[in-house]
GROMACS .gro file of C-alpha atoms in nm:
model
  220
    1UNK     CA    1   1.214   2.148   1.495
    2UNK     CA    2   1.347   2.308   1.179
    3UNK     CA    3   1.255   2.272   0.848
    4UNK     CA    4   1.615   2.180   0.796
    5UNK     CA    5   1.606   1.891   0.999
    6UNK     CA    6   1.326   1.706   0.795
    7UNK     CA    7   1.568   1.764   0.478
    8UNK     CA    8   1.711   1.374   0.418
    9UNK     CA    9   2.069   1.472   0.224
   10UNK     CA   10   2.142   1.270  -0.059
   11UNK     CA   11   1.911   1.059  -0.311
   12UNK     CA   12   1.585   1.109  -0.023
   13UNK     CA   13   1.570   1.469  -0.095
   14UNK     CA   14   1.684   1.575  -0.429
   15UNK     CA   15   1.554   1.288  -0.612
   16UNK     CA   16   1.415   1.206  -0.382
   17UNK     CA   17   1.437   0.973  -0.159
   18UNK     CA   18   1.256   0.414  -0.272
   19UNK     CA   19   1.097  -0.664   0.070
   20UNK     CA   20   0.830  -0.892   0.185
   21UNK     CA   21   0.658  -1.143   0.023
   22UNK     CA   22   0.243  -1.115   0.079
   23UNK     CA   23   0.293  -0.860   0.317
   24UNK     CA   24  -0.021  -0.614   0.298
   25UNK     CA   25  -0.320  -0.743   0.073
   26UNK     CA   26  -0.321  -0.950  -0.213
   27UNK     CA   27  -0.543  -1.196  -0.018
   28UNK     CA   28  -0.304  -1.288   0.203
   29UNK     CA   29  -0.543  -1.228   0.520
   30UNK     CA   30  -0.300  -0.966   0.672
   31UNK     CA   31  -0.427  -0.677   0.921
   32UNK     CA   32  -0.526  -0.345   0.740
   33UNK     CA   33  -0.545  -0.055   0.994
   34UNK     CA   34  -0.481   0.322   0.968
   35UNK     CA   35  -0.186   0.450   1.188
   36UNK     CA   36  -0.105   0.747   1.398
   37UNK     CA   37   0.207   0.967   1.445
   38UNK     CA   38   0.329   0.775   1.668
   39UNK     CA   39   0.301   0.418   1.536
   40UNK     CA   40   0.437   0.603   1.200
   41UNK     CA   41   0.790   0.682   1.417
   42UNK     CA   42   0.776   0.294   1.550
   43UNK     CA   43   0.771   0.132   1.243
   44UNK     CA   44   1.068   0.371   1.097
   45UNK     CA   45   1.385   0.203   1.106
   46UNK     CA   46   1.612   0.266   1.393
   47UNK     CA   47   1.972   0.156   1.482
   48UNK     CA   48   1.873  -0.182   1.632
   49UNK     CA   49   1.702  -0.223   1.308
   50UNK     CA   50   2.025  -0.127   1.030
   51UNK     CA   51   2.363  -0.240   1.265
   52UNK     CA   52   2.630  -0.136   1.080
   53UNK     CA   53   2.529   0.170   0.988
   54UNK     CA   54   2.509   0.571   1.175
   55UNK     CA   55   2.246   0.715   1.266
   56UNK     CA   56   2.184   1.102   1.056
   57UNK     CA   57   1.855   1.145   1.143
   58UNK     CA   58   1.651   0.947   1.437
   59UNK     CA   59   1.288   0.872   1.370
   60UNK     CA   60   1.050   1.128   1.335
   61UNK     CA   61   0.697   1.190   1.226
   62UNK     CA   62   0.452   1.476   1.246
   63UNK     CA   63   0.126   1.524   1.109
   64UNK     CA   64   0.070   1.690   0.776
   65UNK     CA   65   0.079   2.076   0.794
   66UNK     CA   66  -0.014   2.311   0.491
   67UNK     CA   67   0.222   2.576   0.602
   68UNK     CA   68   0.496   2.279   0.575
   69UNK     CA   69   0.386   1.984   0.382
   70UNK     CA   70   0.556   1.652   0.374
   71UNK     CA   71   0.891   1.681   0.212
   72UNK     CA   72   0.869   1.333   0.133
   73UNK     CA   73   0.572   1.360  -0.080
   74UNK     CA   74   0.656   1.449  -0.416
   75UNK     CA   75   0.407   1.455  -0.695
   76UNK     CA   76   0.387   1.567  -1.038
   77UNK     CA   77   0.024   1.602  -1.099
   78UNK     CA   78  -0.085   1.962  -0.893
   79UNK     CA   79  -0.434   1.851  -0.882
   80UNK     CA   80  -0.365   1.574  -0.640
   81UNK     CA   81  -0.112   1.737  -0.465
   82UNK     CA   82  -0.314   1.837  -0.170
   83UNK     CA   83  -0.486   1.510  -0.149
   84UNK     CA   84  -0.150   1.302  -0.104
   85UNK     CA   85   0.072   1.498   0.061
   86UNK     CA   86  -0.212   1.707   0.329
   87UNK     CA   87  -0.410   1.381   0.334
   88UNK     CA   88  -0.219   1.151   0.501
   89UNK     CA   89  -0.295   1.100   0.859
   90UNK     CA   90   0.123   1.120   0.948
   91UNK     CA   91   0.466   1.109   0.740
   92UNK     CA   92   0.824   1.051   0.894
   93UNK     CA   93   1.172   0.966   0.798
   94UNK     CA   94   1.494   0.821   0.914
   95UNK     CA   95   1.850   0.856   0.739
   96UNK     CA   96   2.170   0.684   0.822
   97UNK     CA   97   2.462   0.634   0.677
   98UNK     CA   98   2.795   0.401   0.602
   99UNK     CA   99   3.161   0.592   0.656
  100UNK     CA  100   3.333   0.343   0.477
  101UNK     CA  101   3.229   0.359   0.145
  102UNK     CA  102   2.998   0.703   0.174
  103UNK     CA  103   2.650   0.589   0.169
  104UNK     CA  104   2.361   0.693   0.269
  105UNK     CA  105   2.048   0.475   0.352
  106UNK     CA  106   1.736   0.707   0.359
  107UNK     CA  107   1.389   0.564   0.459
  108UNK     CA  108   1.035   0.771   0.438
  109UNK     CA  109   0.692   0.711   0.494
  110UNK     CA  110   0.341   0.808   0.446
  111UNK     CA  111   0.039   0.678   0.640
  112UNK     CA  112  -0.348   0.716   0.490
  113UNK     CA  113  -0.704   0.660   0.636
  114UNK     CA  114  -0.716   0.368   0.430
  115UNK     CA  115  -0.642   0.147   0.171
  116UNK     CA  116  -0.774   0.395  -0.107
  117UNK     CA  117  -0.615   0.648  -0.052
  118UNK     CA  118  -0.289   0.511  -0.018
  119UNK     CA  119  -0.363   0.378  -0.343
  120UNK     CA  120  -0.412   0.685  -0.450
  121UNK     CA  121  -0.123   0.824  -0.317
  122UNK     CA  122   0.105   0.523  -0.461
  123UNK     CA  123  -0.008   0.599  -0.794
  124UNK     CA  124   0.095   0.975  -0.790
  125UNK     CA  125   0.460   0.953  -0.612
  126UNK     CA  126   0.507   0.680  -0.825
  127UNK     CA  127   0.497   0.920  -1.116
  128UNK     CA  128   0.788   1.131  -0.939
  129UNK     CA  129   0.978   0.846  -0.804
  130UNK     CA  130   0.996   0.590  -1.059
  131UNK     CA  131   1.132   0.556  -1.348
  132UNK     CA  132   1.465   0.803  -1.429
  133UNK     CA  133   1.393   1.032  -1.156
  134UNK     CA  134   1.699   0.895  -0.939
  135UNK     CA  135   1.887   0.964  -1.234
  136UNK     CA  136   1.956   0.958  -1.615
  137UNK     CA  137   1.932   0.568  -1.769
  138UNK     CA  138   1.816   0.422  -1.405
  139UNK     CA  139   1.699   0.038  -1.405
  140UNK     CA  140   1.463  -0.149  -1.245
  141UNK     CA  141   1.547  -0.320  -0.939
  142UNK     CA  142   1.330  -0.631  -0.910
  143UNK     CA  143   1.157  -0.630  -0.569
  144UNK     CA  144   0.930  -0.945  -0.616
  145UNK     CA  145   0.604  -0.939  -0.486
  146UNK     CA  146   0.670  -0.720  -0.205
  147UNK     CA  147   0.374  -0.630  -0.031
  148UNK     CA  148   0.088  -0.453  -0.239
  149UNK     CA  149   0.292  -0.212  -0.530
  150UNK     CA  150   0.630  -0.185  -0.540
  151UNK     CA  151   0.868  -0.020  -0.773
  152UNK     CA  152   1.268  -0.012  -0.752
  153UNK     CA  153   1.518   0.198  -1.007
  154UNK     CA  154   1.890   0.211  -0.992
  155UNK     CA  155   2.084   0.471  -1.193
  156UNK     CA  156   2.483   0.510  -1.232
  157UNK     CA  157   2.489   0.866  -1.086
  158UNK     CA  158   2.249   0.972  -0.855
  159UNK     CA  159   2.200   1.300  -0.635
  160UNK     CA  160   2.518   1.230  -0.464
  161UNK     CA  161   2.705   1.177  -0.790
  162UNK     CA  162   2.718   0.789  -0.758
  163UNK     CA  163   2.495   0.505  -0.759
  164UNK     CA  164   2.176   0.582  -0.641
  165UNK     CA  165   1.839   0.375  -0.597
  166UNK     CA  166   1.551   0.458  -0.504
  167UNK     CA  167   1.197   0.243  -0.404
  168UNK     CA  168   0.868   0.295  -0.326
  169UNK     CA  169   0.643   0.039  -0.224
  170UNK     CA  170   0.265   0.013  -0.076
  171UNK     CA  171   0.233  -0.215   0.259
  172UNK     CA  172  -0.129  -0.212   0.353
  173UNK     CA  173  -0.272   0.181   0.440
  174UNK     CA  174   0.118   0.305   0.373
  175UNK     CA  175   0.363   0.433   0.122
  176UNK     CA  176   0.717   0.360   0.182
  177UNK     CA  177   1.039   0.453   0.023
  178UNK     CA  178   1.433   0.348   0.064
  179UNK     CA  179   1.684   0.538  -0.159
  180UNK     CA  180   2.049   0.474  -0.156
  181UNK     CA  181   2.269   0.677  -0.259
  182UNK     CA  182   2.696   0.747  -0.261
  183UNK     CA  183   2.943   0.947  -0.349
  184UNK     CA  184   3.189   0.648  -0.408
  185UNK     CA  185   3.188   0.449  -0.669
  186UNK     CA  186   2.996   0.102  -0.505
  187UNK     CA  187   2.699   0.002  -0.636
  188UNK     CA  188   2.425  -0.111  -0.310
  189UNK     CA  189   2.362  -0.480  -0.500
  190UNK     CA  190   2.030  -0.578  -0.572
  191UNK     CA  191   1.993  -0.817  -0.293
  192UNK     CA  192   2.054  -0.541  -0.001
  193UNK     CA  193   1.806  -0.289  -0.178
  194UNK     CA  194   1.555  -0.617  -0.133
  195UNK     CA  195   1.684  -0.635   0.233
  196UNK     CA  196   1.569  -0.258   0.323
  197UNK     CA  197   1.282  -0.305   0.116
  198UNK     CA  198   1.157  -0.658   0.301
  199UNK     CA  199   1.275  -0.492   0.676
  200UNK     CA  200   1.078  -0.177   0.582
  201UNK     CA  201   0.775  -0.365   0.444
  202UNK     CA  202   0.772  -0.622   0.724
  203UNK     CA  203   0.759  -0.331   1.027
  204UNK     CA  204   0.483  -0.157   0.884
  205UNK     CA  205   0.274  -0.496   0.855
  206UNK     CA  206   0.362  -0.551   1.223
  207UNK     CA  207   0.254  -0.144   1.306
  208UNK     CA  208  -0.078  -0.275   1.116
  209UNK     CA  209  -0.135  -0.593   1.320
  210UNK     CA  210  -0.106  -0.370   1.650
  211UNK     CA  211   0.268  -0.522   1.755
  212UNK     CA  212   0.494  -0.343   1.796
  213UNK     CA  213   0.770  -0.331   1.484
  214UNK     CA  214   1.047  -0.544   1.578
  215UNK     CA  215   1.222  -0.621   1.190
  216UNK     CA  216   1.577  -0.564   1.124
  217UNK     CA  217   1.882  -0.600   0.943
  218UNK     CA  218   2.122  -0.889   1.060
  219UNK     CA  219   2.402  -0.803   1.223
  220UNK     CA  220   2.746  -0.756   0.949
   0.00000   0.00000   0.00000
């Protein structure tokens, strides 16, 4: 595998690339358990799980590697870099995207040990992620109370020169993002970034319960 294939084209990579209620902790009583590689590549969305849309990259995951590290993990602070990006236990991605109107639909994750650390981890891609990072005079997206954390921005021009969104959310002993991005001129609304969001969310609870992920889109 090449490094170029773990490159996710549009608002996943430059800027890089991020609904359900009480998923993950909060009290809620759901299941709280560290994943694998492969249970990482189950829970990432596949074409059952987004009809409508073409596949650009299938579901993959690997293991960190300090000779390659996640490309997914961005953070700002260097002192933690190490720690969130080489100390997850796996990281994948999948990336489709929609001919008619040029978008791309872009989802990432990271798995941790545990709770803490993907705290941890949360806390220091949120620093790269949120905010105006998908692009100058972005605007938050309101995800609810999606799962543990979760942040959402929008911005008029993104990586891909249109709208762009990107949001990054913590389900349990994972970070998760979804970016959109276009190079039309349609805006994804608010209530299909909270669709991704709550499919994304809800299949890494189900990885965390032992099931196997089974949450998708509904059909156009």
């Amino acid at each position: 595998m090449t490094d170029q294939r773990w490159y996710v084209r549009g608002a996943a990579a430059g800027a890089a690339a991020l609904l359900l209620t009480g998923c993950g902790g909060d009290g809620d009583g759901a299941h709280v358990a560290s994943l694998d590689r492969k249970q990482v590549v189950s829970l990432l969305p596949d074409a059952r799980a987004v009809p409508g849309w073409r596949t650009q990259l299938k579901a993959e995951a690997r293991k960190p590697d300090p000779g390659f590290p996640p490309s997914v993990c961005r953070v700002t602070d260097e002192k933690k870099r190490d720690e969130v990006c080489l100390g997850a236990t796996a990281w994948g991605v999948s990336a489709f995207a929609r001919t008619s109107d040029r978008t791309s639909l872009n989802f990432w994750v990271l798995a941790y040990k545990d709770e803490k650390a993907a705290e941890t981890a949360y806390d220091a891609m949120a620093q790269w992620y949120g905010g105006d990072r998908v692009g100058v005079g972005a605007r938050e997206v309101d995800l609810g109370s999606l799962g543990d954390r979760r942040e959402a921005n929008r911005a008029d021009a993104g990586t891909m020169g249109g709208p762009s969104t990107i949001a990054q959310l913590r389900v349990g002993t994972t970070v998760l993002g979804v970016s959109t991005g276009t190079e039309g001129e349609d805006v994804t609304p608010d209530r299909d970034v909270k669709a991704f969001s709550t499919m994304f969310a809800e299949r890494a609870q189900q990885a965390q319960d032992g099931e196997k992920p089974s949450a998708g889109l509904p059909s156009p």
